[in-house]
CSV table of C-alpha atoms in Angstrom, one decimal:
chain,number,residue,atom,x,y,z
R,1,MET,CA,58.7,141.5,63.7
R,2,PRO,CA,59.3,139.1,66.4
R,3,ASP,CA,60.7,135.8,65.6
R,4,ARG,CA,58.8,132.2,65.9
R,5,ILE,CA,57.5,131.2,69.2
R,6,THR,CA,57.0,127.9,70.9
R,7,LEU,CA,55.3,127.8,74.3
R,8,TYR,CA,55.7,124.8,76.4
R,9,THR,CA,52.9,125.0,79.1
R,10,ALA,CA,50.5,123.1,81.2
R,11,LYS,CA,46.7,124.2,81.7
R,12,ILE,CA,46.8,123.1,85.6
R,13,CYS,CA,49.8,125.6,86.3
R,14,PRO,CA,49.3,129.2,87.3
R,15,PHE,CA,52.7,130.2,86.4
R,16,ALA,CA,52.2,128.8,83.0
R,17,GLN,CA,49.1,130.6,82.4
R,18,ARG,CA,51.0,134.1,83.0
R,19,ALA,CA,53.0,133.5,79.6
R,20,GLU,CA,49.5,132.3,77.9
R,21,ILE,CA,47.7,135.5,78.9
R,22,ALA,CA,50.9,137.9,77.9
R,23,LEU,CA,50.9,136.1,74.6
R,24,ALA,CA,47.1,136.4,74.1
R,25,GLU,CA,47.3,140.3,75.1
R,26,ALA,CA,49.9,140.4,72.3
R,27,LYS,CA,47.6,138.5,69.8
R,28,ALA,CA,51.3,136.6,69.4
R,29,GLU,CA,51.1,133.9,66.9
R,30,TYR,CA,52.9,130.8,68.4
R,31,LYS,CA,52.8,127.2,68.8
R,32,ARG,CA,51.4,126.0,72.2
R,33,PHE,CA,52.7,122.5,73.4
R,34,GLU,CA,51.1,120.9,76.6
R,35,ILE,CA,53.4,119.2,79.1
R,36,ASP,CA,52.1,116.7,81.3
R,37,LEU,CA,53.5,117.8,84.6
R,38,GLN,CA,52.9,114.2,86.3
R,39,ASN,CA,54.7,112.5,83.3
R,40,LYS,CA,57.2,114.9,81.4
R,41,PRO,CA,58.6,113.8,78.3
R,42,GLU,CA,62.3,112.6,78.3
R,43,TRP,CA,63.6,115.5,76.0
R,44,TYR,CA,61.9,118.2,77.9
R,45,ALA,CA,64.6,118.8,80.6
R,46,PRO,CA,67.7,118.4,78.4
R,47,LYS,CA,66.3,120.1,75.3
R,48,VAL,CA,64.1,123.0,76.5
R,49,ASN,CA,64.3,123.7,80.3
R,50,PRO,CA,66.9,122.1,82.5
R,51,ALA,CA,64.8,123.0,85.7
R,52,SER,CA,61.9,120.8,83.9
R,53,LYS,CA,59.4,123.4,84.8
R,54,VAL,CA,56.7,125.2,82.7
R,55,PRO,CA,56.4,127.7,81.2
R,56,ALA,CA,59.3,127.8,78.7
R,57,ILE,CA,59.7,129.4,75.3
R,58,ALA,CA,61.6,128.4,72.5
R,59,TYR,CA,62.4,131.6,70.5
R,60,GLY,CA,63.5,131.3,66.9
R,61,GLY,CA,65.6,128.8,64.9
R,62,PRO,CA,63.8,126.6,62.2
R,63,ASP,CA,60.1,125.7,62.0
R,64,VAL,CA,60.4,122.3,63.8
R,65,PRO,CA,57.9,120.2,65.7
R,66,PRO,CA,57.5,121.2,69.4
R,67,ASP,CA,58.5,117.8,70.7
R,68,GLN,CA,61.6,118.0,68.7
R,69,PRO,CA,63.1,121.3,69.8
R,70,SER,CA,65.9,122.7,67.7
R,71,PRO,CA,69.1,123.6,69.4
R,72,GLU,CA,69.2,126.8,67.2
R,73,SER,CA,66.3,128.4,69.0
R,74,VAL,CA,66.7,130.4,72.3
R,75,LYS,CA,65.2,128.8,75.4
R,76,ILE,CA,63.8,131.0,77.9
R,77,ALA,CA,62.0,130.0,81.2
R,78,GLU,CA,60.4,131.5,84.3
R,79,SER,CA,57.0,132.9,84.4
R,80,LEU,CA,57.9,136.5,84.9
R,81,VAL,CA,60.9,136.7,82.8
R,82,LEU,CA,58.7,135.4,80.2
R,83,VAL,CA,56.0,138.1,80.6
R,84,GLU,CA,58.8,140.9,80.5
R,85,PHE,CA,60.1,139.0,77.6
R,86,ILE,CA,56.7,139.1,75.7
R,87,ALA,CA,56.2,142.9,76.8
R,88,ASP,CA,59.7,143.6,75.4
R,89,LEU,CA,58.7,141.7,72.0
R,90,PHE,CA,55.4,143.3,71.6
R,91,PRO,CA,55.6,146.8,73.2
R,92,GLU,CA,52.4,147.8,71.4
R,93,ALA,CA,50.8,145.3,73.6
R,94,GLY,CA,50.8,147.7,76.5
R,95,ILE,CA,51.6,144.8,78.6
R,96,LEU,CA,53.9,147.5,80.4
R,97,PRO,CA,53.0,150.8,79.9
R,98,LYS,CA,55.8,153.2,78.6
R,99,ASP,CA,55.8,155.5,81.7
R,100,PRO,CA,59.0,154.2,84.1
R,101,VAL,CA,57.0,155.1,87.0
R,102,LYS,CA,53.9,153.3,85.9
R,103,ARG,CA,56.2,150.5,85.0
R,104,ALA,CA,57.9,150.5,88.5
R,105,GLN,CA,54.4,150.6,90.0
R,106,ALA,CA,53.3,147.2,88.0
R,107,ARG,CA,56.7,145.4,89.0
R,108,PHE,CA,56.0,146.6,92.6
R,109,PHE,CA,52.6,145.2,92.6
R,110,ILE,CA,54.1,142.0,91.2
R,111,GLU,CA,56.9,141.8,94.2
R,112,GLY,CA,53.9,141.7,96.5
R,113,VAL,CA,52.1,139.1,94.6
R,114,SER,CA,55.5,136.9,94.6
R,115,SER,CA,56.6,137.6,98.1
R,116,LYS,CA,53.2,137.7,100.1
R,117,PHE,CA,50.3,136.3,98.2
R,118,ILE,CA,51.6,133.4,96.7
R,119,PRO,CA,53.4,132.0,99.7
R,120,ALA,CA,50.2,132.7,101.9
R,121,TRP,CA,47.9,130.8,99.4
R,122,PHE,CA,49.8,128.0,99.0
R,123,GLY,CA,50.5,127.4,102.8
R,124,PHE,CA,46.9,127.6,103.3
R,125,GLN,CA,45.9,125.3,100.5
R,126,MET,CA,48.8,122.9,100.7
R,127,ARG,CA,49.5,122.7,104.3
R,128,ASN,CA,46.5,124.4,106.0
R,129,ALA,CA,48.9,127.2,107.4
R,130,PRO,CA,46.8,130.2,108.9
R,131,VAL,CA,44.3,131.5,106.5
R,132,GLU,CA,45.0,134.9,108.2
R,133,GLU,CA,48.2,135.2,106.0
R,134,VAL,CA,46.0,134.9,103.0
R,135,TYR,CA,43.8,137.7,104.3
R,136,LYS,CA,46.8,139.8,105.4
R,137,ALA,CA,48.2,139.6,101.8
R,138,ILE,CA,45.0,140.5,100.0
R,139,GLU,CA,44.7,143.5,102.4
R,140,TYR,CA,48.3,144.5,101.6
R,141,LEU,CA,47.5,144.1,97.8
R,142,GLN,CA,44.0,145.9,98.1
R,143,SER,CA,45.9,148.9,99.5
R,144,LEU,CA,47.8,149.1,96.5
R,145,LEU,CA,44.8,149.3,94.0
R,146,PRO,CA,43.8,152.7,92.5
R,147,GLU,CA,40.3,153.7,93.2
R,148,SER,CA,39.1,151.8,89.8
R,149,GLY,CA,40.4,149.8,87.2
R,150,PHE,CA,43.4,147.1,87.2
R,151,ALA,CA,46.4,147.3,89.5
R,152,ILE,CA,47.9,150.2,87.9
R,153,GLY,CA,44.8,151.4,86.2
R,154,GLU,CA,45.2,150.1,82.8
R,155,PHE,CA,45.5,146.2,82.6
R,156,SER,CA,49.4,145.2,82.7
R,157,ALA,CA,51.7,142.7,83.7
R,158,ALA,CA,50.8,143.2,87.4
R,159,ASP,CA,47.2,141.7,86.6
R,160,ILE,CA,48.7,139.0,84.4
R,161,ALA,CA,51.1,137.9,87.4
R,162,ILE,CA,48.1,137.5,89.8
R,163,VAL,CA,44.6,136.2,88.0
R,164,PRO,CA,46.2,132.7,87.4
R,165,PHE,CA,46.6,132.0,91.2
R,166,LEU,CA,43.3,133.9,91.9
R,167,ALA,CA,41.4,131.7,89.5
R,168,ARG,CA,42.9,128.6,90.9
R,169,ALA,CA,42.2,129.6,94.4
R,170,ARG,CA,38.6,130.2,93.7
R,171,VAL,CA,38.2,126.6,92.2
R,172,SER,CA,40.1,125.1,95.2
R,173,LEU,CA,38.0,127.3,97.6
R,174,LEU,CA,34.4,126.7,96.0
R,175,ASN,CA,35.2,123.0,95.6
R,176,ASP,CA,36.8,122.5,98.7
R,177,ILE,CA,39.9,121.0,97.6
R,178,GLY,CA,43.0,121.8,99.6
R,179,ALA,CA,44.6,120.9,102.9
R,180,PHE,CA,42.4,123.2,105.1
R,181,PRO,CA,39.3,121.4,107.0
R,182,GLU,CA,36.4,120.3,105.2
R,183,GLY,CA,33.8,123.0,104.7
R,184,GLU,CA,36.3,125.8,105.3
R,185,GLY,CA,36.8,126.6,101.4
R,186,LYS,CA,33.4,128.4,101.0
R,187,LYS,CA,33.7,130.2,104.2
R,188,VAL,CA,37.1,131.7,102.9
R,189,TYR,CA,35.8,132.6,99.7
R,190,ALA,CA,32.9,134.3,101.2
R,191,GLU,CA,35.2,136.2,103.5
R,192,ILE,CA,37.8,137.2,100.6
R,193,THR,CA,34.8,138.5,98.4
R,194,GLY,CA,33.0,140.2,101.2
R,195,SER,CA,32.6,143.9,102.6
R,196,LYS,CA,36.1,143.9,104.1
R,197,PHE,CA,37.7,143.1,100.6
R,198,ALA,CA,35.2,144.8,98.3
R,199,ARG,CA,37.8,146.7,96.4
R,200,PHE,CA,39.6,143.7,95.9
R,201,ALA,CA,36.8,141.7,95.0
R,202,LYS,CA,35.7,144.1,92.3
R,203,TYR,CA,39.4,143.9,91.1
R,204,GLN,CA,39.1,140.0,90.8
R,205,GLU,CA,35.7,140.3,89.2
R,206,GLU,CA,37.1,142.5,86.3
R,207,LEU,CA,40.4,140.3,86.0
R,208,PHE,CA,38.2,137.3,85.4
R,209,ASN,CA,36.2,139.1,82.7
R,210,ARG,CA,39.5,139.8,80.7
R,211,GLU,CA,39.3,138.1,77.4
R,212,SER,CA,43.1,137.1,77.6
R,213,PHE,CA,42.2,135.4,80.9
R,214,LYS,CA,39.0,133.7,79.8
R,215,SER,CA,40.4,132.3,76.6
R,216,THR,CA,43.5,130.7,78.7
R,217,PHE,CA,41.7,129.2,81.5
R,218,ASP,CA,39.9,126.0,81.5
R,219,GLU,CA,37.9,125.8,84.5
R,220,ALA,CA,36.4,122.4,84.2
R,221,TYR,CA,39.8,120.9,83.5
R,222,VAL,CA,41.7,122.8,86.2
R,223,THR,CA,38.8,121.6,88.7
R,224,GLU,CA,39.2,118.0,87.6
R,225,ALA,CA,43.1,118.2,87.8
R,226,PHE,CA,42.9,119.7,91.3
R,227,ARG,CA,40.5,116.9,92.7
R,228,LYS,CA,43.1,114.4,91.3
R,229,ARG,CA,46.1,115.9,92.5
R,230,PHE,CA,44.9,117.2,95.6
R,231,ALA,CA,42.9,113.8,96.3
R,232,ASN,CA,44.6,113.1,99.6
R,233,ILE,CA,46.2,116.4,100.4
R,234,ARG,CA,43.9,116.9,103.6
R,235,ASP,CA,44.9,113.6,105.1
R,236,GLN,CA,48.7,114.3,104.2
R,237,ALA,CA,48.5,117.8,105.9
R,238,LYS,CA,47.2,116.2,109.3
Y,1,MET,CA,65.1,163.9,80.8
Y,2,PRO,CA,64.2,162.2,84.1
Y,3,ASP,CA,63.2,164.1,87.2
Y,4,ARG,CA,64.6,164.8,90.7
Y,5,ILE,CA,65.8,161.5,92.3
Y,6,THR,CA,66.3,161.1,96.1
Y,7,LEU,CA,67.7,157.7,96.9
Y,8,TYR,CA,67.2,156.4,100.7
Y,9,THR,CA,70.0,153.9,101.2
Y,10,ALA,CA,72.4,152.4,103.7
Y,11,LYS,CA,75.8,151.5,103.2
Y,12,ILE,CA,75.5,148.2,104.9
Y,13,CYS,CA,73.0,146.9,102.8
Y,14,PRO,CA,73.6,144.8,99.7
Y,15,PHE,CA,69.7,145.4,98.3
Y,16,ALA,CA,70.5,149.4,98.7
Y,17,GLN,CA,73.5,149.2,97.0
Y,18,ARG,CA,72.1,147.6,94.0
Y,19,ALA,CA,70.2,150.9,93.4
Y,20,GLU,CA,73.4,152.9,93.9
Y,21,ILE,CA,75.3,151.0,91.3
Y,22,ALA,CA,72.2,151.5,89.1
Y,23,LEU,CA,72.5,155.1,89.4
Y,24,ALA,CA,76.0,155.3,89.3
Y,25,GLU,CA,76.0,153.4,85.8
Y,26,ALA,CA,73.3,156.0,84.6
Y,27,LYS,CA,75.8,158.8,85.9
Y,28,ALA,CA,72.5,160.1,87.3
Y,29,GLU,CA,72.3,163.2,89.9
Y,30,TYR,CA,70.7,162.5,93.0
Y,31,LYS,CA,70.4,163.1,96.5
Y,32,ARG,CA,71.6,160.3,98.8
Y,33,PHE,CA,70.2,160.0,102.4
Y,34,GLU,CA,71.8,157.4,104.7
Y,35,ILE,CA,69.2,155.7,106.7
Y,36,ASP,CA,70.3,154.1,110.1
Y,37,LEU,CA,68.9,150.7,109.9
Y,38,GLN,CA,69.2,150.3,113.7
Y,39,ASN,CA,67.5,153.4,114.3
Y,40,LYS,CA,65.3,154.5,111.5
Y,41,PRO,CA,64.1,158.1,111.6
Y,42,GLU,CA,60.3,158.4,112.4
Y,43,TRP,CA,59.4,159.9,109.2
Y,44,TYR,CA,60.8,157.3,107.1
Y,45,ALA,CA,58.0,154.8,107.1
Y,46,PRO,CA,54.9,156.8,106.9
Y,47,LYS,CA,56.5,159.3,104.4
Y,48,VAL,CA,58.8,157.2,102.3
Y,49,ASN,CA,58.5,153.4,102.5
Y,50,PRO,CA,55.7,151.6,104.6
Y,51,ALA,CA,57.9,148.4,104.6
Y,52,SER,CA,60.7,150.8,106.2
Y,53,LYS,CA,63.2,149.2,104.4
Y,54,VAL,CA,66.1,150.5,102.0
Y,55,PRO,CA,66.5,151.0,99.1
Y,56,ALA,CA,63.6,153.6,98.3
Y,57,ILE,CA,63.6,156.6,95.8
Y,58,ALA,CA,61.5,159.6,95.9
Y,59,TYR,CA,61.0,160.8,92.4
Y,60,GLY,CA,59.8,164.1,91.2
Y,61,GLY,CA,58.0,166.5,93.5
Y,62,PRO,CA,59.7,169.9,94.8
Y,63,ASP,CA,63.4,170.3,95.7
Y,64,VAL,CA,62.8,169.4,99.5
Y,65,PRO,CA,65.7,168.3,102.1
Y,66,PRO,CA,65.6,164.3,102.1
Y,67,ASP,CA,64.4,164.1,105.9
Y,68,GLN,CA,61.5,166.2,104.9
Y,69,PRO,CA,60.0,164.3,101.8
Y,70,SER,CA,57.4,165.8,99.9
Y,71,PRO,CA,54.0,164.1,99.5
Y,72,GLU,CA,54.2,165.3,95.9
Y,73,SER,CA,57.2,162.8,94.8
Y,74,VAL,CA,56.3,159.4,93.9
Y,75,LYS,CA,57.7,156.7,96.4
Y,76,ILE,CA,59.4,153.7,94.8
Y,77,ALA,CA,60.7,150.7,96.6
Y,78,GLU,CA,62.1,147.3,96.3
Y,79,SER,CA,65.9,147.0,95.0
Y,80,LEU,CA,64.9,145.0,91.9
Y,81,VAL,CA,62.1,147.2,90.9
Y,82,LEU,CA,64.6,150.3,91.5
Y,83,VAL,CA,67.1,148.8,89.3
Y,84,GLU,CA,64.6,148.4,86.4
Y,85,PHE,CA,63.3,151.7,87.0
Y,86,ILE,CA,66.8,153.5,86.8
Y,87,ALA,CA,67.3,151.4,83.6
Y,88,ASP,CA,63.9,152.6,82.3
Y,89,LEU,CA,64.9,156.0,83.0
Y,90,PHE,CA,68.4,156.2,81.7
Y,91,PRO,CA,67.9,153.7,78.7
Y,92,GLU,CA,71.3,154.9,77.3
Y,93,ALA,CA,73.1,153.6,80.3
Y,94,GLY,CA,72.7,150.2,78.9
Y,95,ILE,CA,71.7,148.6,82.4
Y,96,LEU,CA,69.4,146.5,80.4
Y,97,PRO,CA,70.4,146.0,76.7
Y,98,LYS,CA,67.9,146.8,73.9
Y,99,ASP,CA,67.6,143.0,72.7
Y,100,PRO,CA,64.4,141.3,74.3
Y,101,VAL,CA,66.7,137.8,74.4
Y,102,LYS,CA,69.3,139.4,76.2
Y,103,ARG,CA,66.9,141.3,78.7
Y,104,ALA,CA,65.5,137.8,79.3
Y,105,GLN,CA,68.8,136.4,79.8
Y,106,ALA,CA,69.8,139.2,82.1
Y,107,ARG,CA,66.4,138.7,84.4
Y,108,PHE,CA,67.0,134.8,84.1
Y,109,PHE,CA,70.3,135.4,85.9
Y,110,ILE,CA,68.7,137.4,88.4
Y,111,GLU,CA,66.0,135.2,89.3
Y,112,GLY,CA,68.8,132.6,90.1
Y,113,VAL,CA,70.5,135.1,92.2
Y,114,SER,CA,67.1,135.7,94.2
Y,115,SER,CA,65.8,132.2,94.5
Y,116,LYS,CA,69.1,130.2,94.6
Y,117,PHE,CA,72.1,132.4,95.8
Y,118,ILE,CA,71.0,134.8,98.2
Y,119,PRO,CA,68.9,132.4,100.3
Y,120,ALA,CA,71.9,129.8,100.3
Y,121,TRP,CA,74.3,132.3,101.4
Y,122,PHE,CA,72.0,134.0,104.1
Y,123,GLY,CA,71.3,130.6,105.3
Y,124,PHE,CA,75.0,129.9,105.7
Y,125,GLN,CA,76.2,133.3,107.1
Y,126,MET,CA,73.3,133.8,109.6
Y,127,ARG,CA,72.5,130.4,110.6
Y,128,ASN,CA,75.4,127.9,109.7
Y,129,ALA,CA,73.1,126.1,107.2
Y,130,PRO,CA,75.1,123.7,105.0
Y,131,VAL,CA,77.6,125.3,102.9
Y,132,GLU,CA,77.0,123.0,100.1
Y,133,GLU,CA,73.9,125.0,99.2
Y,134,VAL,CA,76.3,128.0,98.5
Y,135,TYR,CA,78.5,125.9,96.5
Y,136,LYS,CA,75.6,124.6,94.5
Y,137,ALA,CA,74.2,128.0,93.7
Y,138,ILE,CA,77.4,129.1,92.5
Y,139,GLU,CA,77.8,126.2,90.4
Y,140,TYR,CA,74.5,127.0,88.9
Y,141,LEU,CA,75.3,130.8,88.3
Y,142,GLN,CA,78.8,129.6,87.0
Y,143,SER,CA,76.9,127.4,84.6
Y,144,LEU,CA,75.1,130.4,83.2
Y,145,LEU,CA,78.0,132.6,82.4
Y,146,PRO,CA,79.1,133.1,79.0
Y,147,GLU,CA,83.0,132.0,78.3
Y,148,SER,CA,84.1,135.7,79.1
Y,149,GLY,CA,82.9,138.8,80.4
Y,150,PHE,CA,79.7,139.5,82.7
Y,151,ALA,CA,76.5,137.6,83.4
Y,152,ILE,CA,75.2,138.2,79.7
Y,153,GLY,CA,78.4,139.3,78.2
Y,154,GLU,CA,78.2,143.1,78.6
Y,155,PHE,CA,77.6,144.9,82.0
Y,156,SER,CA,74.0,144.5,82.9
Y,157,ALA,CA,71.4,144.6,85.6
Y,158,ALA,CA,72.4,140.9,86.2
Y,159,ASP,CA,75.8,142.2,87.5
Y,160,ILE,CA,74.2,144.8,89.6
Y,161,ALA,CA,71.9,142.3,91.4
Y,162,ILE,CA,74.9,139.7,92.5
Y,163,VAL,CA,77.8,142.1,93.2
Y,164,PRO,CA,76.7,143.7,96.4
Y,165,PHE,CA,76.0,140.2,98.0
Y,166,LEU,CA,79.4,138.8,96.6
Y,167,ALA,CA,81.2,141.6,98.0
Y,168,ARG,CA,79.5,141.2,101.6
Y,169,ALA,CA,80.2,137.7,101.4
Y,170,ARG,CA,83.7,138.2,100.9
Y,171,VAL,CA,84.1,140.5,104.0
Y,172,SER,CA,82.0,138.1,106.1
Y,173,LEU,CA,84.3,135.0,105.0
Y,174,LEU,CA,87.7,136.6,105.0
Y,175,ASN,CA,86.9,138.2,108.4
Y,176,ASP,CA,85.1,135.2,109.7
Y,177,ILE,CA,82.2,136.9,110.6
Y,178,GLY,CA,79.0,134.7,110.5
Y,179,ALA,CA,77.2,132.0,112.3
Y,180,PHE,CA,79.5,129.3,110.5
Y,181,PRO,CA,82.4,127.7,112.9
Y,182,GLU,CA,85.4,129.6,113.7
Y,183,GLY,CA,88.1,129.3,110.9
Y,184,GLU,CA,85.4,128.1,108.3
Y,185,GLY,CA,85.2,131.5,106.6
Y,186,LYS,CA,88.7,131.4,104.8
Y,187,LYS,CA,88.5,127.8,103.8
Y,188,VAL,CA,85.1,128.6,102.1
Y,189,TYR,CA,86.5,131.5,100.5
Y,190,ALA,CA,89.4,129.5,99.0
Y,191,GLU,CA,87.0,126.8,97.9
Y,192,ILE,CA,84.6,129.4,95.9
Y,193,THR,CA,87.6,131.1,94.5
Y,194,GLY,CA,89.4,127.9,93.6
Y,195,SER,CA,89.6,125.7,90.5
Y,196,LYS,CA,86.2,124.3,90.8
Y,197,PHE,CA,84.7,127.7,90.5
Y,198,ALA,CA,87.5,129.1,88.3
Y,199,ARG,CA,85.0,131.0,85.7
Y,200,PHE,CA,82.8,132.3,88.5
Y,201,ALA,CA,86.0,133.7,90.4
Y,202,LYS,CA,87.2,135.5,87.4
Y,203,TYR,CA,83.6,136.9,86.9
Y,204,GLN,CA,83.7,138.0,90.7
Y,205,GLU,CA,87.0,139.7,90.2
Y,206,GLU,CA,85.7,141.6,87.2
Y,207,LEU,CA,82.7,142.7,89.2
Y,208,PHE,CA,84.9,143.8,92.1
Y,209,ASN,CA,86.7,146.1,89.4
Y,210,ARG,CA,83.7,147.6,87.9
Y,211,GLU,CA,84.0,151.4,88.7
Y,212,SER,CA,80.2,151.7,89.7
Y,213,PHE,CA,80.8,149.0,92.1
Y,214,LYS,CA,84.0,150.5,93.8
Y,215,SER,CA,82.7,154.0,93.9
Y,216,THR,CA,79.5,152.6,96.0
Y,217,PHE,CA,81.1,150.3,98.5
Y,218,ASP,CA,83.1,151.2,101.6
Y,219,GLU,CA,84.6,148.0,102.5
Y,220,ALA,CA,86.2,149.3,106.0
Y,221,TYR,CA,82.6,150.8,106.9
Y,222,VAL,CA,80.8,147.4,105.8
Y,223,THR,CA,83.8,145.3,107.8
Y,224,GLU,CA,83.1,147.2,110.9
Y,225,ALA,CA,79.5,147.4,110.6
Y,226,PHE,CA,79.5,143.4,110.1
Y,227,ARG,CA,81.7,143.3,113.1
Y,228,LYS,CA,79.1,144.9,115.2
Y,229,ARG,CA,76.0,143.6,113.8
Y,230,PHE,CA,76.9,139.9,114.0
Y,231,ALA,CA,79.0,140.1,117.2
Y,232,ASN,CA,77.0,137.4,118.7
Y,233,ILE,CA,75.6,135.5,115.7
Y,234,ARG,CA,77.8,132.3,116.2
Y,235,ASP,CA,76.6,131.9,119.9
Y,236,GLN,CA,73.0,132.7,118.8
Y,237,ALA,CA,73.1,129.9,115.9
Y,238,LYS,CA,74.3,127.2,118.3
């Protein structure tokens, strides 16, 4: 029986949503505390995560209010570390399968998300870097997908690692929020959901329909937050 | 009982040594095949690892010569994925402990190695980037170490992730092989093994004494290979 869990998170943050999806998959009981990333509470870095990022988990210790973290709980940070941690705490949730080969395939997919997709997407969104890098990353990930189902067949940590980024990319593209030229967003979204990426688009659709994703994604909030946060990004990137 | 393992590796490569150390810790039986990174065999990318990097493992399938890989074996790549895979195949080797908190702490240390130490070290070695970044990364990792023992106390994947890089950094610094100014190497080595980093230096010494490290590190070979490979790097970095 796992110990007490407090999750420090932020609705806008794709890394943080990974931990939320994993906890939802595990049907874990936990306290959720929203961190305002533009105005972090003073106690957060010294008492929870010295890197001052979300997500972080306080695990164990006495039952305290999240904004008064106890020194007796263990603090754990980094989204992928947390997904593995939640998978280890709740093995029956199947966040990682039992078969070592399947586990390796999930982690290999995640490596592609980290080293290829995320840098390419952030480059395009934040600095108007060539969209071809995004297409290449998606083509690569598409090549790893099985004929049907999720990244390794059954839903797993691999899917948890990517879906928060795909959901935010969709918001960014369909609302034309980013450093890319005005009007580009919808064209790029049409391309990545078009015939060249049909298998990937089907995968994305199934990800967006997963209950653990839906219950942890507030599209209206993220859209509004993106509008504010990236209000001047097109001018800045010029 | 794990299936047949063939490891594709290269003595010079720190990433590849991670897999070798993990296999040594597990006392696994496996075939070792050295890939000449300057002159890779034609069959390697199409039949083993499309990314054409080491390490990679061919797992299962029929008993074939390593240079004639069978399509029936599963091919797995990426050093950290392989360390976790070997940990999963041989749970009794304790490459990752059983306790989810300890496993998370090992993975968190690895994240620091990947995102802080390796880029700082490669920057200094290959491009004469500021050595202060290396010191900062070591200071950070030092702050994570317990009072004694390895990264999380007992030897683990965290130690496997860093020791091949520390060993090659030592070769590079003591032999003054790198893009940094002539004569800098020994000074930097003195600094990182000096009083400011005393805890880290003790840790490094214990890593270098670990049997699984020693049996998989050929210092004379790596020194000679570094001399050849980085022969002109100081001029190139100017």
